Amino acid sequence: MRNALGLMLASVVAAVVIAAGGWFYYSSRADQAAPKTIAARAADQLPAPAKLAARDDVETTATIAAKPTTVAQAPAPAPAMPVQQKSTCTNPNALGVARVVEIDTTGGPGFGFDHFKQFDFLTDKEVVLTFDDGPWPVNTPNVLKALADECTKGLFFSVGKHATYHPEILRQVLAQGHTVGTHTWSHVNLNGKKMTEQMAKDEVEKGISAVRFALGANPAPFFRFPQLQHNPAIVGYFGTRNVAMFSTDVDSFDFRKGATPEKIIETVMTRLDKLGKGIILMHDFQKNTGLALPTLLARLKAGGYKVVQMKAKTTLQTLPEYDEAIMKDMKVPTASTNTRPIGSVVQTVSQ
């Protein structure tokens, strides 16, 4: 009797074990077969549009052309950062780049002895080539070609409006290895009588966001005041934003009436030969600058001058409210305002 009961109990236990094992086996297989999905991260929401004080009717300090009618009213959203082209210099006698300096912009340092005396980093016969007011059709590409022919590099201070008119040209500037800084939204005099501190700040920040929009990448934290009019409040503000400010040592005066290519060359070389070195101010917005540049670069080389390229240690982050303002101005659909890098949105998981 005892043996019979034991046998029956053993049979029941065995059955339970077999059933549990089968359930565990099939459950495990099912878990392995089912694909695991992760919910997509929602795009970061931009804040509501800010009420910006900057206006387009403030008196400007240089002729800023109206947007050409042939340009689309709303440029496509900026792509991922352009890939810089590798150096392919084929000119054995090129001016080239003697050295590259990296600038730590913490605290908002200033460069160019016309206004800033602290950082004298250039040695004898060294120059920095800088260009304001672009990008602009024909003129900026002419400047880029002259620089490329001599395998040398410059620093470009872009006007925000022009960047949104011609983003493809500004991307070309960056792709060719030049440094891109900013020059306000609409080239106003930040010391103008009608200019409030908030309006000046809006001009600066909207210009930075516009350049970011055009490039598809953060610009360098480098800024030049229009007409070299240094607004004291903005000078202090740049200290908090860690933006370096640029004046000049040698002004080409290429924006003046009667500034022929020959006159531009002589103005630069006369001043430069007197100083022996310096940051040169030119304008890629001006036609005659591009025409003068090939000969000017040849004169620099013949005179024993060497080019120094200035780069920033970090890039300049835009402020969300001004990014939103640019999107609104460009009439970009809300669905297209996602500015995350493509790699964080689309990833290849199997190939």
mmCIF file of C-alpha atoms in Angstrom:
data_model
loop_
_atom_site.group_PDB
_atom_site.id
_atom_site.type_symbol
_atom_site.label_atom_id
_atom_site.label_comp_id
_atom_site.label_asym_id
_atom_site.label_seq_id
_atom_site.Cartn_x
_atom_site.Cartn_y
_atom_site.Cartn_z
ATOM 1 C CA MET A 1 0.000 0.000 0.000
ATOM 2 C CA ARG A 2 2.777 2.348 0.993
ATOM 3 C CA ASN A 3 4.649 1.549 -2.202
ATOM 4 C CA ALA A 4 1.547 2.252 -4.302
ATOM 5 C CA LEU A 5 0.978 5.662 -2.690
ATOM 6 C CA GLY A 6 4.654 6.571 -3.129
ATOM 7 C CA LEU A 7 4.550 5.596 -6.781
ATOM 8 C CA MET A 8 1.451 7.721 -7.379
ATOM 9 C CA LEU A 9 3.010 10.743 -5.621
ATOM 10 C CA ALA A 10 6.194 10.427 -7.653
ATOM 11 C CA SER A 11 4.175 10.326 -10.881
ATOM 12 C CA VAL A 12 2.334 13.545 -9.976
ATOM 13 C CA VAL A 13 5.571 15.409 -9.142
ATOM 14 C CA ALA A 14 7.157 14.255 -12.378
ATOM 15 C CA ALA A 15 4.194 15.497 -14.376
ATOM 16 C CA VAL A 16 4.318 18.919 -12.713
ATOM 17 C CA VAL A 17 8.052 19.264 -13.386
ATOM 18 C CA ILE A 18 7.653 18.317 -17.038
ATOM 19 C CA ALA A 19 4.802 20.786 -17.532
ATOM 20 C CA ALA A 20 6.684 23.648 -15.856
ATOM 21 C CA GLY A 21 9.806 22.941 -17.891
ATOM 22 C CA GLY A 22 7.844 23.005 -21.119
ATOM 23 C CA TRP A 23 6.176 26.291 -20.197
ATOM 24 C CA PHE A 24 9.558 27.873 -19.304
ATOM 25 C CA TYR A 25 11.124 26.637 -22.559
ATOM 26 C CA TYR A 26 8.445 28.038 -24.853
ATOM 27 C CA SER A 27 8.231 31.306 -22.903
ATOM 28 C CA SER A 28 11.983 31.795 -23.285
ATOM 29 C CA ARG A 29 11.835 31.130 -27.037
ATOM 30 C CA ALA A 30 8.969 33.557 -27.423
ATOM 31 C CA ASP A 31 10.934 36.277 -25.612
ATOM 32 C CA GLN A 32 13.941 35.724 -27.849
ATOM 33 C CA ALA A 33 11.896 35.810 -31.031
ATOM 34 C CA ALA A 34 9.968 39.002 -30.279
ATOM 35 C CA PRO A 35 11.812 42.207 -31.464
ATOM 36 C CA LYS A 36 12.439 44.716 -28.699
ATOM 37 C CA THR A 37 11.421 48.248 -29.591
ATOM 38 C CA ILE A 38 12.321 51.553 -27.968
ATOM 39 C CA ALA A 39 9.972 54.478 -28.283
ATOM 40 C CA ALA A 40 11.394 57.288 -30.415
ATOM 41 C CA ARG A 41 12.477 60.358 -28.432
ATOM 42 C CA ALA A 42 10.226 63.259 -29.130
ATOM 43 C CA ALA A 43 11.889 66.315 -30.618
ATOM 44 C CA ASP A 44 12.851 68.955 -28.110
ATOM 45 C CA GLN A 45 10.164 71.596 -28.029
ATOM 46 C CA LEU A 46 11.247 75.126 -28.741
ATOM 47 C CA PRO A 47 9.880 77.827 -26.478
ATOM 48 C CA ALA A 48 7.147 80.142 -27.624
ATOM 49 C CA PRO A 49 8.397 82.895 -29.962
ATOM 50 C CA ALA A 50 9.994 85.699 -28.027
ATOM 51 C CA LYS A 51 9.056 89.304 -28.609
ATOM 52 C CA LEU A 52 12.292 90.583 -30.069
ATOM 53 C CA ALA A 53 13.157 94.236 -30.084
ATOM 54 C CA ALA A 54 15.394 94.174 -33.174
ATOM 55 C CA ARG A 55 13.758 95.823 -36.156
ATOM 56 C CA ASP A 56 14.694 96.005 -39.814
ATOM 57 C CA ASP A 57 13.956 99.751 -40.034
ATOM 58 C CA VAL A 58 16.914 100.797 -37.872
ATOM 59 C CA GLU A 59 19.487 102.816 -39.782
ATOM 60 C CA THR A 60 22.233 100.605 -41.167
ATOM 61 C CA THR A 61 25.924 101.448 -41.430
ATOM 62 C CA ALA A 62 26.526 99.910 -44.834
ATOM 63 C CA THR A 63 24.475 99.123 -47.906
ATOM 64 C CA ILE A 64 22.790 95.804 -47.234
ATOM 65 C CA ALA A 65 21.173 94.622 -50.413
ATOM 66 C CA ALA A 66 17.571 93.495 -50.496
ATOM 67 C CA LYS A 67 16.958 89.821 -50.932
ATOM 68 C CA PRO A 68 17.071 88.950 -54.657
ATOM 69 C CA THR A 69 13.686 88.024 -56.073
ATOM 70 C CA THR A 70 15.175 84.898 -57.648
ATOM 71 C CA VAL A 71 15.999 83.427 -54.260
ATOM 72 C CA ALA A 72 13.389 81.200 -52.640
ATOM 73 C CA GLN A 73 11.575 82.897 -49.778
ATOM 74 C CA ALA A 74 12.272 80.064 -47.349
ATOM 75 C CA PRO A 75 15.608 78.243 -47.642
ATOM 76 C CA ALA A 76 15.575 74.564 -46.851
ATOM 77 C CA PRO A 77 16.365 73.673 -43.233
ATOM 78 C CA ALA A 78 20.092 73.534 -42.628
ATOM 79 C CA PRO A 79 21.689 70.125 -43.245
ATOM 80 C CA ALA A 80 24.245 68.376 -41.124
ATOM 81 C CA MET A 81 27.607 70.088 -40.717
ATOM 82 C CA PRO A 82 29.412 70.377 -44.082
ATOM 83 C CA VAL A 83 32.466 68.194 -44.400
ATOM 84 C CA GLN A 84 35.581 70.284 -44.795
ATOM 85 C CA GLN A 85 37.516 69.516 -47.940
ATOM 86 C CA LYS A 86 40.968 68.040 -47.575
ATOM 87 C CA SER A 87 43.851 70.249 -48.638
ATOM 88 C CA THR A 88 44.645 69.646 -52.296
ATOM 89 C CA CYS A 89 47.051 72.509 -52.941
ATOM 90 C CA THR A 90 48.790 72.066 -56.261
ATOM 91 C CA ASN A 91 50.588 75.416 -56.268
ATOM 92 C CA PRO A 92 54.197 74.815 -55.161
ATOM 93 C CA ASN A 93 54.748 78.562 -54.759
ATOM 94 C CA ALA A 94 51.535 79.257 -52.867
ATOM 95 C CA LEU A 95 51.330 81.764 -50.044
ATOM 96 C CA GLY A 96 49.786 79.040 -47.895
ATOM 97 C CA VAL A 97 49.236 79.190 -44.135
ATOM 98 C CA ALA A 98 52.296 79.651 -41.930
ATOM 99 C CA ARG A 99 50.557 78.646 -38.711
ATOM 100 C CA VAL A 100 47.133 78.068 -37.191
ATOM 101 C CA VAL A 101 46.249 79.536 -33.807
ATOM 102 C CA GLU A 102 43.430 78.314 -31.579
ATOM 103 C CA ILE A 103 41.617 80.951 -29.545
ATOM 104 C CA ASP A 104 40.120 80.305 -26.126
ATOM 105 C CA THR A 105 37.264 82.827 -26.177
ATOM 106 C CA THR A 106 36.426 82.551 -22.467
ATOM 107 C CA GLY A 107 35.553 85.991 -21.118
ATOM 108 C CA GLY A 108 35.286 87.645 -24.540
ATOM 109 C CA PRO A 109 38.858 88.630 -25.528
ATOM 110 C CA GLY A 110 39.440 91.317 -28.157
ATOM 111 C CA PHE A 111 41.798 91.335 -31.152
ATOM 112 C CA GLY A 112 42.937 94.109 -33.470
ATOM 113 C CA PHE A 113 44.960 97.045 -32.166
ATOM 114 C CA ASP A 114 42.583 99.708 -33.458
ATOM 115 C CA HIS A 115 40.503 98.942 -30.344
ATOM 116 C CA PHE A 116 42.127 96.117 -28.363
ATOM 117 C CA LYS A 117 45.711 96.225 -27.105
ATOM 118 C CA GLN A 118 45.944 93.210 -24.839
ATOM 119 C CA PHE A 119 46.705 90.241 -27.099
ATOM 120 C CA ASP A 120 49.645 90.892 -29.406
ATOM 121 C CA PHE A 121 50.008 87.365 -30.766
ATOM 122 C CA LEU A 122 51.294 88.084 -34.278
ATOM 123 C CA THR A 123 55.026 88.107 -34.918
ATOM 124 C CA ASP A 124 56.782 90.261 -37.499
ATOM 125 C CA LYS A 125 55.503 89.785 -41.068
ATOM 126 C CA GLU A 126 52.421 87.814 -39.966
ATOM 127 C CA VAL A 127 48.912 88.724 -41.162
ATOM 128 C CA VAL A 128 45.340 87.527 -40.641
ATOM 129 C CA LEU A 129 42.985 87.845 -43.616
ATOM 130 C CA THR A 130 39.431 88.803 -42.585
ATOM 131 C CA PHE A 131 36.317 89.456 -44.684
ATOM 132 C CA ASP A 132 33.016 91.090 -43.684
ATOM 133 C CA ASP A 133 29.409 91.308 -44.907
ATOM 134 C CA GLY A 134 29.059 88.133 -47.011
ATOM 135 C CA PRO A 135 28.043 85.775 -48.287
ATOM 136 C CA TRP A 136 27.173 87.277 -51.656
ATOM 137 C CA PRO A 137 26.925 85.842 -55.201
ATOM 138 C CA VAL A 138 29.959 86.253 -57.463
ATOM 139 C CA ASN A 139 31.900 88.381 -54.981
ATOM 140 C CA THR A 140 32.344 85.786 -52.222
ATOM 141 C CA PRO A 141 33.135 82.973 -54.699
ATOM 142 C CA ASN A 142 35.769 85.247 -56.298
ATOM 143 C CA VAL A 143 37.372 85.730 -52.894
ATOM 144 C CA LEU A 144 37.236 81.989 -52.220
ATOM 145 C CA LYS A 145 38.912 81.220 -55.542
ATOM 146 C CA ALA A 146 41.720 83.681 -54.910
ATOM 147 C CA LEU A 147 42.337 82.168 -51.479
ATOM 148 C CA ALA A 148 42.189 78.618 -52.848
ATOM 149 C CA ASP A 149 44.651 79.439 -55.639
ATOM 150 C CA GLU A 150 47.137 80.522 -52.982
ATOM 151 C CA CYS A 151 46.193 77.656 -50.627
ATOM 152 C CA THR A 152 45.548 80.090 -47.807
ATOM 153 C CA LYS A 153 42.731 80.663 -45.309
ATOM 154 C CA GLY A 154 40.685 83.550 -43.982
ATOM 155 C CA LEU A 155 38.191 84.530 -41.303
ATOM 156 C CA PHE A 156 34.694 85.505 -42.523
ATOM 157 C CA PHE A 157 32.216 87.610 -40.519
ATOM 158 C CA SER A 158 28.798 86.921 -42.013
ATOM 159 C CA VAL A 159 25.751 89.189 -41.922
ATOM 160 C CA GLY A 160 22.751 87.139 -40.788
ATOM 161 C CA LYS A 161 20.386 88.294 -43.534
ATOM 162 C CA HIS A 162 22.923 87.488 -46.228
ATOM 163 C CA ALA A 163 23.499 84.072 -44.706
ATOM 164 C CA THR A 164 19.794 83.270 -45.074
ATOM 165 C CA TYR A 165 19.745 84.634 -48.640
ATOM 166 C CA HIS A 166 22.706 82.505 -49.764
ATOM 167 C CA PRO A 167 23.294 79.615 -47.353
ATOM 168 C CA GLU A 168 24.918 77.514 -50.077
ATOM 169 C CA ILE A 169 27.708 80.078 -50.466
ATOM 170 C CA LEU A 170 28.333 80.285 -46.727
ATOM 171 C CA ARG A 171 28.502 76.482 -46.534
ATOM 172 C CA GLN A 172 31.129 76.634 -49.258
ATOM 173 C CA VAL A 173 33.178 79.043 -47.130
ATOM 174 C CA LEU A 174 33.142 76.568 -44.240
ATOM 175 C CA ALA A 175 33.682 73.539 -46.465
ATOM 176 C CA GLN A 176 36.879 75.083 -47.843
ATOM 177 C CA GLY A 177 38.316 75.259 -44.349
ATOM 178 C CA HIS A 178 37.831 78.928 -43.531
ATOM 179 C CA THR A 179 36.609 80.168 -40.144
ATOM 180 C CA VAL A 180 33.086 81.638 -39.998
ATOM 181 C CA GLY A 181 32.092 84.215 -37.397
ATOM 182 C CA THR A 182 29.157 86.651 -37.248
ATOM 183 C CA HIS A 183 28.430 90.332 -37.942
ATOM 184 C CA THR A 184 24.866 91.038 -36.628
ATOM 185 C CA TRP A 185 21.552 90.294 -38.317
ATOM 186 C CA SER A 186 21.233 93.375 -40.540
ATOM 187 C CA HIS A 187 24.509 95.317 -40.160
ATOM 188 C CA VAL A 188 23.104 98.097 -38.001
ATOM 189 C CA ASN A 189 25.222 100.499 -36.015
ATOM 190 C CA LEU A 190 24.904 99.102 -32.498
ATOM 191 C CA ASN A 191 25.702 102.565 -31.145
ATOM 192 C CA GLY A 192 22.919 104.217 -33.164
ATOM 193 C CA LYS A 193 20.680 106.810 -31.475
ATOM 194 C CA LYS A 194 17.579 104.606 -31.749
ATOM 195 C CA MET A 195 19.384 101.482 -30.572
ATOM 196 C CA THR A 196 18.411 100.193 -27.139
ATOM 197 C CA GLU A 197 20.415 97.571 -25.283
ATOM 198 C CA GLN A 198 17.739 94.941 -25.983
ATOM 199 C CA MET A 199 17.645 95.818 -29.676
ATOM 200 C CA ALA A 200 21.431 95.504 -29.861
ATOM 201 C CA LYS A 201 21.320 92.124 -28.166
ATOM 202 C CA ASP A 202 18.598 90.965 -30.550
ATOM 203 C CA GLU A 203 20.663 92.082 -33.558
ATOM 204 C CA VAL A 204 23.645 90.119 -32.315
ATOM 205 C CA GLU A 205 21.823 86.925 -31.328
ATOM 206 C CA LYS A 206 19.512 86.821 -34.329
ATOM 207 C CA GLY A 207 22.563 87.143 -36.553
ATOM 208 C CA ILE A 208 24.218 84.216 -34.788
ATOM 209 C CA SER A 209 21.108 82.046 -35.206
ATOM 210 C CA ALA A 210 20.843 82.997 -38.883
ATOM 211 C CA VAL A 211 24.425 81.922 -39.543
ATOM 212 C CA ARG A 212 23.796 78.689 -37.649
ATOM 213 C CA PHE A 213 20.686 78.102 -39.752
ATOM 214 C CA ALA A 214 22.610 78.687 -42.991
ATOM 215 C CA LEU A 215 25.654 76.605 -42.078
ATOM 216 C CA GLY A 216 23.899 73.705 -40.442
ATOM 217 C CA ALA A 217 26.644 74.016 -37.819
ATOM 218 C CA ASN A 218 27.512 76.340 -34.976
ATOM 219 C CA PRO A 219 29.715 79.253 -36.049
ATOM 220 C CA ALA A 220 32.916 80.225 -34.312
ATOM 221 C CA PRO A 221 32.426 82.475 -31.257
ATOM 222 C CA PHE A 222 34.027 85.344 -33.220
ATOM 223 C CA PHE A 223 32.235 88.674 -33.809
ATOM 224 C CA ARG A 224 32.992 91.991 -35.478
ATOM 225 C CA PHE A 225 30.924 95.107 -34.761
ATOM 226 C CA PRO A 226 29.536 96.848 -37.872
ATOM 227 C CA GLN A 227 31.518 99.988 -38.630
ATOM 228 C CA LEU A 228 33.721 98.979 -35.672
ATOM 229 C CA GLN A 229 31.192 100.661 -33.383
ATOM 230 C CA HIS A 230 31.708 98.858 -30.089
ATOM 231 C CA ASN A 231 28.559 99.077 -27.980
ATOM 232 C CA PRO A 232 29.749 99.021 -24.317
ATOM 233 C CA ALA A 233 26.778 96.940 -23.131
ATOM 234 C CA ILE A 234 27.356 94.325 -25.836
ATOM 235 C CA VAL A 235 31.087 94.255 -25.112
ATOM 236 C CA GLY A 236 30.179 93.280 -21.556
ATOM 237 C CA TYR A 237 27.548 90.839 -22.793
ATOM 238 C CA PHE A 238 30.108 89.040 -24.957
ATOM 239 C CA GLY A 239 32.139 88.447 -21.823
ATOM 240 C CA THR A 240 29.248 86.362 -20.477
ATOM 241 C CA ARG A 241 28.712 84.612 -23.826
ATOM 242 C CA ASN A 242 32.440 83.891 -24.290
ATOM 243 C CA VAL A 243 32.543 85.556 -27.704
ATOM 244 C CA ALA A 244 35.812 87.026 -28.989
ATOM 245 C CA MET A 245 35.569 90.490 -30.568
ATOM 246 C CA PHE A 246 37.542 91.607 -33.600
ATOM 247 C CA SER A 247 38.685 95.050 -34.604
ATOM 248 C CA THR A 248 41.482 95.522 -37.140
ATOM 249 C CA ASP A 249 45.052 96.694 -37.645
ATOM 250 C CA VAL A 250 44.903 97.347 -41.380
ATOM 251 C CA ASP A 251 41.673 98.626 -42.966
ATOM 252 C CA SER A 252 41.521 98.183 -46.740
ATOM 253 C CA PHE A 253 38.732 100.786 -47.055
ATOM 254 C CA ASP A 254 37.449 98.665 -49.950
ATOM 255 C CA PHE A 255 33.891 99.859 -49.277
ATOM 256 C CA ARG A 256 34.626 103.484 -50.135
ATOM 257 C CA LYS A 257 33.652 105.113 -53.401
ATOM 258 C CA GLY A 258 36.555 104.996 -55.801
ATOM 259 C CA ALA A 259 38.124 101.948 -54.135
ATOM 260 C CA THR A 260 39.490 100.335 -57.289
ATOM 261 C CA PRO A 261 41.420 97.062 -57.057
ATOM 262 C CA GLU A 262 44.654 99.011 -57.449
ATOM 263 C CA LYS A 263 43.690 101.444 -54.697
ATOM 264 C CA ILE A 264 42.747 98.601 -52.331
ATOM 265 C CA ILE A 265 46.113 96.911 -52.856
ATOM 266 C CA GLU A 266 48.100 100.081 -52.260
ATOM 267 C CA THR A 267 46.070 101.015 -49.177
ATOM 268 C CA VAL A 268 46.703 97.627 -47.574
ATOM 269 C CA MET A 269 50.370 97.329 -48.490
ATOM 270 C CA THR A 270 51.244 100.902 -47.469
ATOM 271 C CA ARG A 271 49.706 100.453 -44.023
ATOM 272 C CA LEU A 272 51.057 96.940 -43.599
ATOM 273 C CA ASP A 273 54.609 97.882 -44.541
ATOM 274 C CA LYS A 274 54.438 100.603 -41.886
ATOM 275 C CA LEU A 275 53.158 98.284 -39.129
ATOM 276 C CA GLY A 276 55.013 95.140 -40.183
ATOM 277 C CA LYS A 277 52.101 92.828 -39.304
ATOM 278 C CA GLY A 278 48.404 92.849 -38.523
ATOM 279 C CA ILE A 279 44.782 91.790 -38.944
ATOM 280 C CA ILE A 280 43.577 92.992 -42.364
ATOM 281 C CA LEU A 281 39.933 94.064 -42.775
ATOM 282 C CA MET A 282 38.326 93.466 -46.178
ATOM 283 C CA HIS A 283 34.800 92.770 -47.479
ATOM 284 C CA ASP A 284 33.816 89.738 -49.543
ATOM 285 C CA PHE A 285 30.578 91.652 -50.225
ATOM 286 C CA GLN A 286 32.523 94.125 -52.396
ATOM 287 C CA LYS A 287 33.227 93.279 -56.037
ATOM 288 C CA ASN A 288 36.599 95.024 -56.217
ATOM 289 C CA THR A 289 37.927 93.104 -53.220
ATOM 290 C CA GLY A 290 37.678 89.828 -55.099
ATOM 291 C CA LEU A 291 39.315 91.447 -58.116
ATOM 292 C CA ALA A 292 42.150 92.856 -56.018
ATOM 293 C CA LEU A 293 42.819 89.752 -53.951
ATOM 294 C CA PRO A 294 44.945 87.677 -56.397
ATOM 295 C CA THR A 295 47.432 90.511 -56.819
ATOM 296 C CA LEU A 296 47.278 91.442 -53.131
ATOM 297 C CA LEU A 297 48.115 87.880 -52.077
ATOM 298 C CA ALA A 298 51.007 87.851 -54.549
ATOM 299 C CA ARG A 299 52.277 91.131 -53.079
ATOM 300 C CA LEU A 300 52.051 89.691 -49.579
ATOM 301 C CA LYS A 301 54.148 86.689 -50.589
ATOM 302 C CA ALA A 302 56.677 88.827 -52.424
ATOM 303 C CA GLY A 303 56.977 91.037 -49.350
ATOM 304 C CA GLY A 304 57.745 88.080 -47.121
ATOM 305 C CA TYR A 305 54.424 88.142 -45.271
ATOM 306 C CA LYS A 306 52.924 84.960 -43.847
ATOM 307 C CA VAL A 307 49.277 84.128 -43.175
ATOM 308 C CA VAL A 308 48.045 83.037 -39.766
ATOM 309 C CA GLN A 309 44.669 81.302 -39.577
ATOM 310 C CA MET A 310 42.577 81.878 -36.463
ATOM 311 C CA LYS A 311 40.291 79.121 -35.210
ATOM 312 C CA ALA A 312 38.210 78.882 -32.052
ATOM 313 C CA LYS A 313 38.647 76.284 -29.339
ATOM 314 C CA THR A 314 34.863 75.795 -29.181
ATOM 315 C CA THR A 315 31.818 76.699 -31.248
ATOM 316 C CA LEU A 316 29.096 79.186 -30.328
ATOM 317 C CA GLN A 317 25.766 77.792 -29.150
ATOM 318 C CA THR A 318 22.692 79.712 -30.293
ATOM 319 C CA LEU A 319 19.825 80.710 -27.994
ATOM 320 C CA PRO A 320 16.503 78.873 -28.567
ATOM 321 C CA GLU A 321 14.287 81.974 -28.734
ATOM 322 C CA TYR A 322 16.375 83.410 -31.573
ATOM 323 C CA ASP A 323 16.435 80.091 -33.413
ATOM 324 C CA GLU A 324 12.646 80.196 -33.211
ATOM 325 C CA ALA A 325 12.607 83.760 -34.532
ATOM 326 C CA ILE A 326 14.706 82.754 -37.548
ATOM 327 C CA MET A 327 12.413 79.803 -38.300
ATOM 328 C CA LYS A 328 9.460 82.162 -38.152
ATOM 329 C CA ASP A 329 11.107 84.691 -40.462
ATOM 330 C CA MET A 330 12.000 81.974 -42.935
ATOM 331 C CA LYS A 331 8.434 80.623 -42.795
ATOM 332 C CA VAL A 332 9.791 77.124 -42.242
ATOM 333 C CA PRO A 333 6.994 74.631 -41.406
ATOM 334 C CA THR A 334 6.946 73.596 -37.764
ATOM 335 C CA ALA A 335 7.501 69.958 -38.726
ATOM 336 C CA SER A 336 10.854 70.965 -40.222
ATOM 337 C CA THR A 337 12.224 72.749 -37.165
ATOM 338 C CA ASN A 338 13.835 69.640 -35.703
ATOM 339 C CA THR A 339 17.530 70.512 -35.726
ATOM 340 C CA ARG A 340 18.903 67.304 -34.208
ATOM 341 C CA PRO A 341 21.795 65.716 -36.138
ATOM 342 C CA ILE A 342 20.602 63.101 -38.634
ATOM 343 C CA GLY A 343 22.594 60.433 -36.811
ATOM 344 C CA SER A 344 20.442 60.848 -33.716
ATOM 345 C CA VAL A 345 17.223 60.505 -35.740
ATOM 346 C CA VAL A 346 18.054 57.769 -38.290
ATOM 347 C CA GLN A 347 20.370 54.879 -37.482
ATOM 348 C CA THR A 348 21.244 51.797 -39.514
ATOM 349 C CA VAL A 349 20.650 48.745 -37.320
ATOM 350 C CA SER A 350 21.039 46.057 -39.975
ATOM 351 C CA GLN A 351 22.779 45.953 -43.337
#
